[in-house]
mmCIF file of C-alpha atoms in Angstrom:
data_model
loop_
_atom_site.group_PDB
_atom_site.id
_atom_site.type_symbol
_atom_site.label_atom_id
_atom_site.label_comp_id
_atom_site.label_asym_id
_atom_site.label_seq_id
_atom_site.Cartn_x
_atom_site.Cartn_y
_atom_site.Cartn_z
ATOM 1 C CA MET A 1089 -4.736 -61.996 80.112
ATOM 2 C CA ARG A 1090 -2.452 -62.768 77.183
ATOM 3 C CA ALA A 1091 -4.021 -65.061 74.604
ATOM 4 C CA VAL A 1092 -3.503 -66.310 71.067
ATOM 5 C CA HIS A 1093 -6.314 -65.015 68.866
ATOM 6 C CA GLN A 1094 -7.697 -65.591 65.382
ATOM 7 C CA SER A 1095 -10.538 -63.667 63.778
ATOM 8 C CA ARG A 1096 -10.941 -65.807 60.651
ATOM 9 C CA TYR A 1097 -10.149 -69.269 59.344
ATOM 10 C CA GLY A 1098 -6.811 -69.813 57.656
ATOM 11 C CA GLY A 1099 -3.218 -70.798 58.230
ATOM 12 C CA SER A 1100 -1.078 -70.068 61.253
ATOM 13 C CA GLU A 1101 -0.414 -66.579 59.918
ATOM 14 C CA GLU A 1102 -3.910 -65.703 61.174
ATOM 15 C CA LEU A 1103 -2.791 -66.161 64.798
ATOM 16 C CA THR A 1104 -1.801 -63.125 66.859
ATOM 17 C CA LEU A 1105 -0.889 -62.656 70.522
ATOM 18 C CA VAL A 1106 -3.245 -60.163 72.168
ATOM 19 C CA ASP A 1107 -4.354 -58.811 75.524
ATOM 20 C CA ALA A 1108 -7.846 -60.201 76.020
ATOM 21 C CA PRO A 1109 -10.466 -59.877 78.775
ATOM 22 C CA ASP A 1110 -10.274 -62.574 81.454
ATOM 23 C CA PRO A 1111 -12.897 -65.263 80.810
ATOM 24 C CA VAL A 1112 -15.721 -65.594 83.334
ATOM 25 C CA PRO A 1113 -16.756 -69.124 84.387
ATOM 26 C CA GLY A 1114 -20.416 -70.070 84.488
ATOM 27 C CA PRO A 1115 -22.067 -71.923 87.386
ATOM 28 C CA HIS A 1116 -20.854 -75.316 86.126
ATOM 29 C CA ASP A 1117 -17.428 -74.160 84.924
ATOM 30 C CA VAL A 1118 -13.894 -74.129 86.265
ATOM 31 C CA LEU A 1119 -11.504 -71.241 85.592
ATOM 32 C CA VAL A 1120 -7.986 -72.614 85.164
ATOM 33 C CA SER A 1121 -4.736 -70.689 85.406
ATOM 34 C CA VAL A 1122 -3.004 -72.303 82.446
ATOM 35 C CA ARG A 1123 0.427 -73.768 83.035
ATOM 36 C CA ALA A 1124 0.562 -75.569 79.674
ATOM 37 C CA ALA A 1125 -1.630 -76.345 76.672
ATOM 38 C CA GLY A 1126 -1.321 -79.357 74.384
ATOM 39 C CA VAL A 1127 -1.242 -79.216 70.590
ATOM 40 C CA ASP A 1128 -2.988 -81.904 68.538
ATOM 41 C CA ARG A 1129 -4.034 -82.316 64.914
ATOM 42 C CA GLY A 1130 -7.500 -81.083 65.775
ATOM 43 C CA THR A 1131 -6.006 -77.704 66.706
ATOM 44 C CA TRP A 1132 -4.972 -77.237 63.078
ATOM 45 C CA HIS A 1133 -8.351 -78.381 61.734
ATOM 46 C CA LEU A 1134 -10.238 -75.882 63.917
ATOM 47 C CA MET A 1135 -7.807 -73.082 63.043
ATOM 48 C CA ALA A 1136 -8.056 -73.753 59.305
ATOM 49 C CA GLY A 1137 -11.746 -74.670 59.279
ATOM 50 C CA ARG A 1138 -10.851 -77.748 57.235
ATOM 51 C CA PRO A 1139 -12.523 -79.918 56.199
ATOM 52 C CA TYR A 1140 -15.354 -77.470 55.713
ATOM 53 C CA ALA A 1141 -17.751 -79.777 57.555
ATOM 54 C CA VAL A 1142 -16.175 -78.741 60.883
ATOM 55 C CA ARG A 1143 -17.558 -75.232 60.367
ATOM 56 C CA LEU A 1144 -21.089 -76.532 60.871
ATOM 57 C CA ALA A 1145 -20.254 -76.992 64.552
ATOM 58 C CA PHE A 1146 -17.515 -74.432 65.120
ATOM 59 C CA GLY A 1147 -18.658 -71.398 63.142
ATOM 60 C CA LEU A 1148 -19.653 -71.026 59.500
ATOM 61 C CA ARG A 1149 -17.842 -67.782 58.628
ATOM 62 C CA ARG A 1150 -15.370 -67.403 61.477
ATOM 63 C CA PRO A 1151 -14.267 -69.471 64.485
ATOM 64 C CA LYS A 1152 -16.857 -69.618 67.230
ATOM 65 C CA HIS A 1153 -13.966 -69.758 69.718
ATOM 66 C CA PRO A 1154 -11.339 -67.164 68.681
ATOM 67 C CA VAL A 1155 -8.721 -68.557 71.087
ATOM 68 C CA PRO A 1156 -7.375 -71.882 69.733
ATOM 69 C CA GLY A 1157 -6.357 -74.904 71.780
ATOM 70 C CA ARG A 1158 -8.283 -77.547 73.736
ATOM 71 C CA ASP A 1159 -5.855 -79.533 75.909
ATOM 72 C CA VAL A 1160 -5.025 -77.764 79.164
ATOM 73 C CA ALA A 1161 -3.181 -78.353 82.423
ATOM 74 C CA GLY A 1162 -3.078 -75.841 85.249
ATOM 75 C CA VAL A 1163 -4.298 -74.727 88.641
ATOM 76 C CA VAL A 1164 -7.926 -73.980 89.493
ATOM 77 C CA ALA A 1165 -8.291 -70.219 89.984
ATOM 78 C CA GLU A 1166 -12.064 -70.005 90.400
ATOM 79 C CA VAL A 1167 -15.078 -72.331 90.336
ATOM 80 C CA GLY A 1168 -18.718 -71.783 89.485
ATOM 81 C CA ASP A 1169 -21.218 -71.944 92.336
ATOM 82 C CA GLN A 1170 -22.512 -75.361 91.163
ATOM 83 C CA VAL A 1171 -19.076 -77.012 90.880
ATOM 84 C CA THR A 1172 -18.308 -79.760 93.396
ATOM 85 C CA ALA A 1173 -15.623 -81.931 91.760
ATOM 86 C CA VAL A 1174 -12.674 -79.548 92.207
ATOM 87 C CA ALA A 1175 -11.699 -76.587 94.377
ATOM 88 C CA VAL A 1176 -9.511 -73.516 94.048
ATOM 89 C CA GLY A 1177 -5.857 -74.528 94.123
ATOM 90 C CA ASP A 1178 -6.356 -78.021 92.663
ATOM 91 C CA GLU A 1179 -4.000 -79.046 89.862
ATOM 92 C CA VAL A 1180 -6.080 -80.275 86.938
ATOM 93 C CA ILE A 1181 -6.203 -81.326 83.300
ATOM 94 C CA GLY A 1182 -9.093 -81.045 80.893
ATOM 95 C CA THR A 1183 -10.411 -79.694 77.615
ATOM 96 C CA ALA A 1184 -11.211 -76.017 77.157
ATOM 97 C CA ASP A 1185 -12.701 -74.009 74.307
ATOM 98 C CA GLY A 1186 -9.499 -71.989 74.015
ATOM 99 C CA SER A 1187 -6.412 -73.023 76.019
ATOM 100 C CA PHE A 1188 -3.692 -70.983 74.269
ATOM 101 C CA ALA A 1189 -4.007 -68.303 76.914
ATOM 102 C CA GLU A 1190 -3.116 -67.502 80.503
ATOM 103 C CA LEU A 1191 -6.631 -68.402 81.663
ATOM 104 C CA ALA A 1192 -9.129 -70.922 80.296
ATOM 105 C CA VAL A 1193 -12.645 -72.049 81.178
ATOM 106 C CA VAL A 1194 -13.237 -75.796 81.464
ATOM 107 C CA PRO A 1195 -16.725 -77.277 82.002
ATOM 108 C CA GLU A 1196 -16.792 -79.424 85.149
ATOM 109 C CA PRO A 1197 -17.609 -82.670 83.246
ATOM 110 C CA ARG A 1198 -14.387 -82.211 81.225
ATOM 111 C CA VAL A 1199 -11.935 -81.716 84.097
ATOM 112 C CA GLY A 1200 -9.774 -84.247 85.945
ATOM 113 C CA ARG A 1201 -6.840 -84.311 88.329
ATOM 114 C CA ARG A 1202 -3.295 -83.836 87.089
ATOM 115 C CA PRO A 1203 -1.290 -87.059 87.550
ATOM 116 C CA ALA A 1204 1.338 -86.281 90.180
ATOM 117 C CA ASP A 1205 4.139 -87.953 88.231
ATOM 118 C CA LEU A 1206 3.672 -85.723 85.198
ATOM 119 C CA SER A 1207 4.895 -82.185 84.692
ATOM 120 C CA PHE A 1208 2.284 -79.626 83.643
ATOM 121 C CA GLU A 1209 3.733 -79.747 80.116
ATOM 122 C CA GLU A 1210 3.402 -83.523 79.933
ATOM 123 C CA ALA A 1211 -0.049 -83.516 81.525
ATOM 124 C CA ALA A 1212 -1.325 -80.902 79.067
ATOM 125 C CA THR A 1213 -0.805 -83.294 76.156
ATOM 126 C CA LEU A 1214 -2.870 -86.067 77.729
ATOM 127 C CA PRO A 1215 -6.592 -85.230 77.418
ATOM 128 C CA VAL A 1216 -7.524 -85.042 73.715
ATOM 129 C CA SER A 1217 -5.072 -87.578 72.273
ATOM 130 C CA GLY A 1218 -5.166 -89.812 75.348
ATOM 131 C CA LEU A 1219 -8.948 -89.963 75.413
ATOM 132 C CA THR A 1220 -9.034 -90.730 71.690
ATOM 133 C CA ALA A 1221 -6.547 -93.587 72.062
ATOM 134 C CA LEU A 1222 -8.286 -95.009 75.133
ATOM 135 C CA GLN A 1223 -11.730 -94.999 73.579
ATOM 136 C CA ALA A 1224 -10.464 -96.311 70.241
ATOM 137 C CA LEU A 1225 -8.975 -99.350 71.948
ATOM 138 C CA ARG A 1226 -11.454 -100.066 74.737
ATOM 139 C CA ALA A 1227 -14.843 -98.989 73.454
ATOM 140 C CA ALA A 1228 -14.450 -99.206 69.677
ATOM 141 C CA GLY A 1229 -11.756 -101.882 69.381
ATOM 142 C CA GLY A 1230 -12.597 -104.059 72.374
ATOM 143 C CA VAL A 1231 -8.923 -104.904 72.899
ATOM 144 C CA ARG A 1232 -8.273 -107.876 75.192
ATOM 145 C CA SER A 1233 -5.208 -109.529 76.651
ATOM 146 C CA GLY A 1234 -3.423 -111.640 74.047
ATOM 147 C CA ASP A 1235 -4.767 -109.715 71.053
ATOM 148 C CA ARG A 1236 -2.470 -108.780 68.217
ATOM 149 C CA VAL A 1237 -2.853 -105.041 67.643
ATOM 150 C CA LEU A 1238 -1.525 -102.963 64.735
ATOM 151 C CA VAL A 1239 -1.261 -99.189 65.275
ATOM 152 C CA ILE A 1240 -0.832 -97.263 62.012
ATOM 153 C CA GLY A 1241 0.589 -93.860 62.907
ATOM 154 C CA ALA A 1242 2.230 -95.099 66.096
ATOM 155 C CA SER A 1243 4.673 -92.202 66.512
ATOM 156 C CA GLY A 1244 2.076 -89.423 66.532
ATOM 157 C CA GLY A 1245 0.009 -87.974 69.352
ATOM 158 C CA VAL A 1246 -2.829 -90.519 69.436
ATOM 159 C CA GLY A 1247 -0.609 -93.356 68.262
ATOM 160 C CA SER A 1248 2.003 -92.899 70.973
ATOM 161 C CA TYR A 1249 -0.722 -93.284 73.592
ATOM 162 C CA ALA A 1250 -2.440 -96.135 71.751
ATOM 163 C CA VAL A 1251 0.713 -98.261 71.748
ATOM 164 C CA GLN A 1252 1.133 -97.877 75.515
ATOM 165 C CA ILE A 1253 -2.527 -98.421 76.352
ATOM 166 C CA ALA A 1254 -2.739 -101.553 74.184
ATOM 167 C CA VAL A 1255 0.368 -102.960 75.882
ATOM 168 C CA ALA A 1256 -1.161 -102.160 79.284
ATOM 169 C CA HIS A 1257 -4.190 -104.250 78.268
ATOM 170 C CA GLY A 1258 -1.943 -107.239 77.545
ATOM 171 C CA ALA A 1259 -1.870 -106.940 73.760
ATOM 172 C CA GLU A 1260 1.053 -107.703 71.462
ATOM 173 C CA VAL A 1261 1.565 -104.433 69.584
ATOM 174 C CA THR A 1262 3.063 -103.713 66.194
ATOM 175 C CA GLY A 1263 3.565 -100.046 65.353
ATOM 176 C CA VAL A 1264 3.752 -98.444 61.919
ATOM 177 C CA ALA A 1265 6.023 -95.405 61.608
ATOM 178 C CA SER A 1266 8.913 -94.050 59.583
ATOM 179 C CA GLY A 1267 12.308 -95.565 60.215
ATOM 180 C CA ALA A 1268 13.462 -92.329 61.856
ATOM 181 C CA LYS A 1269 10.826 -92.783 64.565
ATOM 182 C CA ALA A 1270 11.127 -96.542 65.058
ATOM 183 C CA ASP A 1271 13.181 -96.112 68.225
ATOM 184 C CA LEU A 1272 10.448 -93.994 69.787
ATOM 185 C CA VAL A 1273 7.749 -96.573 68.987
ATOM 186 C CA ARG A 1274 9.830 -99.409 70.449
ATOM 187 C CA SER A 1275 10.444 -97.363 73.607
ATOM 188 C CA LEU A 1276 6.660 -97.092 74.027
ATOM 189 C CA GLY A 1277 6.346 -100.882 74.224
ATOM 190 C CA ALA A 1278 5.782 -102.052 70.650
ATOM 191 C CA SER A 1279 7.284 -105.500 70.115
ATOM 192 C CA ARG A 1280 7.660 -104.844 66.385
ATOM 193 C CA VAL A 1281 7.878 -101.747 64.175
ATOM 194 C CA ILE A 1282 7.073 -101.588 60.464
ATOM 195 C CA ASP A 1283 8.823 -98.819 58.526
ATOM 196 C CA TYR A 1284 6.129 -97.854 56.043
ATOM 197 C CA THR A 1285 8.717 -96.163 53.792
ATOM 198 C CA ARG A 1286 10.500 -99.496 53.230
ATOM 199 C CA GLN A 1287 8.121 -102.317 54.131
ATOM 200 C CA ASP A 1288 4.718 -103.462 52.960
ATOM 201 C CA LEU A 1289 2.135 -103.562 55.750
ATOM 202 C CA VAL A 1290 0.515 -106.600 54.168
ATOM 203 C CA ASP A 1291 3.170 -109.216 54.928
ATOM 204 C CA GLY A 1292 1.005 -112.172 55.921
ATOM 205 C CA THR A 1293 0.589 -111.198 59.580
ATOM 206 C CA ARG A 1294 -3.046 -110.912 60.694
ATOM 207 C CA TYR A 1295 -4.212 -108.739 63.560
ATOM 208 C CA ASP A 1296 -7.189 -108.898 65.907
ATOM 209 C CA VAL A 1297 -7.423 -105.099 66.007
ATOM 210 C CA VAL A 1298 -6.079 -102.508 63.563
ATOM 211 C CA LEU A 1299 -6.095 -98.822 64.511
ATOM 212 C CA ASP A 1300 -5.719 -96.671 61.414
ATOM 213 C CA ILE A 1301 -4.697 -93.229 62.645
ATOM 214 C CA ALA A 1302 -2.653 -92.001 59.682
ATOM 215 C CA GLY A 1303 -3.062 -91.965 55.944
ATOM 216 C CA LEU A 1304 -5.769 -92.836 53.467
ATOM 217 C CA ARG A 1305 -5.156 -96.529 52.837
ATOM 218 C CA PRO A 1306 -8.046 -98.243 51.029
ATOM 219 C CA ILE A 1307 -10.462 -100.253 53.151
ATOM 220 C CA ARG A 1308 -9.755 -103.362 51.076
ATOM 221 C CA GLN A 1309 -6.049 -103.158 51.961
ATOM 222 C CA LEU A 1310 -6.753 -102.676 55.648
ATOM 223 C CA ARG A 1311 -9.097 -105.677 55.661
ATOM 224 C CA ARG A 1312 -6.218 -107.871 54.469
ATOM 225 C CA LEU A 1313 -4.435 -107.038 57.734
ATOM 226 C CA LEU A 1314 -7.289 -108.414 59.868
ATOM 227 C CA THR A 1315 -8.131 -111.887 61.059
ATOM 228 C CA ASP A 1316 -11.411 -113.290 59.757
ATOM 229 C CA THR A 1317 -13.248 -111.754 62.719
ATOM 230 C CA GLY A 1318 -10.866 -108.868 63.428
ATOM 231 C CA THR A 1319 -11.803 -105.225 64.068
ATOM 232 C CA LEU A 1320 -10.701 -102.163 62.110
ATOM 233 C CA VAL A 1321 -11.021 -98.825 63.916
ATOM 234 C CA ILE A 1322 -10.556 -95.742 61.738
ATOM 235 C CA VAL A 1323 -9.437 -92.895 63.988
ATOM 236 C CA GLY A 1324 -9.903 -89.352 62.708
ATOM 237 C CA GLY A 1325 -10.209 -88.281 59.097
ATOM 238 C CA GLU A 1326 -6.895 -86.923 57.850
ATOM 239 C CA GLY A 1327 -6.383 -86.226 54.164
ATOM 240 C CA GLY A 1328 -9.207 -86.442 51.664
ATOM 241 C CA ASP A 1329 -11.033 -83.525 50.107
ATOM 242 C CA ARG A 1330 -11.680 -80.050 51.510
ATOM 243 C CA TRP A 1331 -15.343 -80.752 52.216
ATOM 244 C CA LEU A 1332 -15.374 -84.006 54.207
ATOM 245 C CA GLY A 1333 -11.657 -84.749 54.633
ATOM 246 C CA GLY A 1334 -11.005 -88.440 55.076
ATOM 247 C CA THR A 1335 -14.411 -89.246 56.554
ATOM 248 C CA HIS A 1336 -15.553 -90.908 53.316
ATOM 249 C CA ARG A 1337 -13.557 -93.997 54.355
ATOM 250 C CA GLN A 1338 -15.298 -94.075 57.707
ATOM 251 C CA LEU A 1339 -18.697 -93.914 56.040
ATOM 252 C CA ALA A 1340 -17.714 -96.654 53.591
ATOM 253 C CA ALA A 1341 -16.444 -98.858 56.438
ATOM 254 C CA LEU A 1342 -19.662 -98.478 58.418
ATOM 255 C CA ALA A 1343 -21.744 -99.270 55.355
ATOM 256 C CA LEU A 1344 -19.784 -102.457 54.581
ATOM 257 C CA SER A 1345 -19.392 -103.802 58.105
ATOM 258 C CA PRO A 1346 -22.875 -105.373 58.542
ATOM 259 C CA PHE A 1347 -22.303 -107.632 55.516
ATOM 260 C CA ILE A 1348 -18.964 -109.207 56.497
ATOM 261 C CA ARG A 1349 -17.543 -111.163 59.447
ATOM 262 C CA GLN A 1350 -14.903 -108.542 60.151
ATOM 263 C CA ARG A 1351 -15.949 -105.470 62.126
ATOM 264 C CA LEU A 1352 -15.215 -102.090 60.530
ATOM 265 C CA THR A 1353 -15.958 -99.133 62.729
ATOM 266 C CA THR A 1354 -15.155 -95.613 63.843
ATOM 267 C CA PHE A 1355 -16.216 -93.410 66.733
ATOM 268 C CA LEU A 1356 -16.463 -89.856 68.048
ATOM 269 C CA SER A 1357 -14.231 -89.229 71.044
ATOM 270 C CA LYS A 1358 -16.119 -88.174 74.185
ATOM 271 C CA GLU A 1359 -14.396 -85.802 76.591
ATOM 272 C CA ASN A 1360 -15.412 -86.868 80.081
ATOM 273 C CA ALA A 1361 -14.078 -86.970 83.624
ATOM 274 C CA ASP A 1362 -14.372 -90.756 84.007
ATOM 275 C CA ASP A 1363 -12.001 -91.466 81.128
ATOM 276 C CA LEU A 1364 -9.649 -88.695 82.256
ATOM 277 C CA ALA A 1365 -9.509 -90.523 85.594
ATOM 278 C CA ALA A 1366 -8.770 -93.794 83.759
ATOM 279 C CA LEU A 1367 -5.858 -92.140 81.950
ATOM 280 C CA ALA A 1368 -4.534 -90.735 85.229
ATOM 281 C CA GLN A 1369 -4.701 -94.214 86.774
ATOM 282 C CA LEU A 1370 -2.708 -95.668 83.888
ATOM 283 C CA VAL A 1371 -0.071 -93.001 84.530
ATOM 284 C CA ASP A 1372 -0.087 -93.723 88.278
ATOM 285 C CA ASP A 1373 0.350 -97.444 87.587
ATOM 286 C CA GLY A 1374 3.368 -96.798 85.369
ATOM 287 C CA HIS A 1375 1.682 -97.928 82.144
ATOM 288 C CA LEU A 1376 1.382 -94.553 80.401
ATOM 289 C CA ARG A 1377 3.620 -91.531 79.913
ATOM 290 C CA PRO A 1378 3.356 -88.747 77.334
ATOM 291 C CA ALA A 1379 6.081 -88.801 74.701
ATOM 292 C CA LEU A 1380 6.687 -85.032 74.897
ATOM 293 C CA GLU A 1381 8.990 -83.952 72.092
ATOM 294 C CA ARG A 1382 9.302 -80.265 72.970
ATOM 295 C CA THR A 1383 7.591 -77.200 74.412
ATOM 296 C CA TYR A 1384 6.978 -73.844 72.748
ATOM 297 C CA ALA A 1385 6.299 -70.444 74.324
ATOM 298 C CA LEU A 1386 2.851 -68.902 73.843
ATOM 299 C CA HIS A 1387 4.111 -66.457 71.207
ATOM 300 C CA GLU A 1388 5.386 -69.490 69.256
ATOM 301 C CA ALA A 1389 1.973 -71.168 69.087
ATOM 302 C CA ALA A 1390 1.784 -70.800 65.302
ATOM 303 C CA THR A 1391 5.114 -72.607 64.914
ATOM 304 C CA ALA A 1392 3.936 -75.365 67.264
ATOM 305 C CA ILE A 1393 0.756 -75.959 65.248
ATOM 306 C CA ASP A 1394 2.659 -76.001 61.958
ATOM 307 C CA HIS A 1395 5.136 -78.514 63.387
ATOM 308 C CA VAL A 1396 2.369 -80.912 64.436
ATOM 309 C CA ALA A 1397 0.467 -80.445 61.160
ATOM 310 C CA SER A 1398 3.621 -81.243 59.172
ATOM 311 C CA GLY A 1399 3.685 -84.782 60.586
ATOM 312 C CA HIS A 1400 7.268 -84.364 61.786
ATOM 313 C CA ALA A 1401 6.510 -84.367 65.516
ATOM 314 C CA ARG A 1402 7.741 -87.328 67.551
ATOM 315 C CA GLY A 1403 4.878 -87.806 69.987
ATOM 316 C CA LYS A 1404 3.395 -84.713 71.574
ATOM 317 C CA VAL A 1405 4.009 -80.938 71.683
ATOM 318 C CA ALA A 1406 2.971 -78.371 74.298
ATOM 319 C CA VAL A 1407 2.678 -74.581 74.587
ATOM 320 C CA THR A 1408 3.329 -72.646 77.816
ATOM 321 C CA PRO A 1409 2.144 -69.094 78.658
#
């Protein structure tokens, strides 16, 4: 098969297109013929090995998984002898340990059906960012109908899903994005958009839930955006130093939360079939659709990653073999 490959951590210049052996699924795995692979911020972090803490789980000296990419959409080509959830020929989405290739192995607990109304390119951008947004709002944020929700980073991959999912739960959503992307955020269902390049987030409005997906705003500033009993959910850890990235804010929030009325929290996204099914149902019901900006060919994977890492992407980006 053709696959994107990296032998060491670094920038996108470390990526090469190679002929690689076909992967072999284990008894609980699904072999997927890749039709498209999504690109998210985590793809860059795993490629670069930054912050350095990620190397504890993904390889100290070199990437444990030399083929980058996690999001995948495609057709089941083979199943392990213990797999019961899907069969050969099924159209699926999921998370693989290397999806920038013509074939990818997905563990059965991380596979779900492809929503019929989505193209393979759209569907491939759903798992990682969609699961993060869903779990940030439902499990961590506890969003309910009537809540006022602020999504900081509303035009990005996770943010574009978070706006739609919050609206689907009956929330009144304000999105934070640059003025150039305000039209996108409104099209996703936000009733109000704050242009962070021109407006101060702290304008007297208080929110029941704040999702902080972008930037390194101080905890004290974010608390001023909350109601007295509101919830702050810090999603991801962009920015910060090379060792821990932005996770120092998450640790500080968790340490402070028990001593105040407001709830300050974070979470680790869990890739699972039940939540993939919940995302597919939201798509089926007309509440959720990927904001797919553009698609790159497999040999352009490095350009795709750089584009997402630059922060210039409007919504999501996909790669096709």
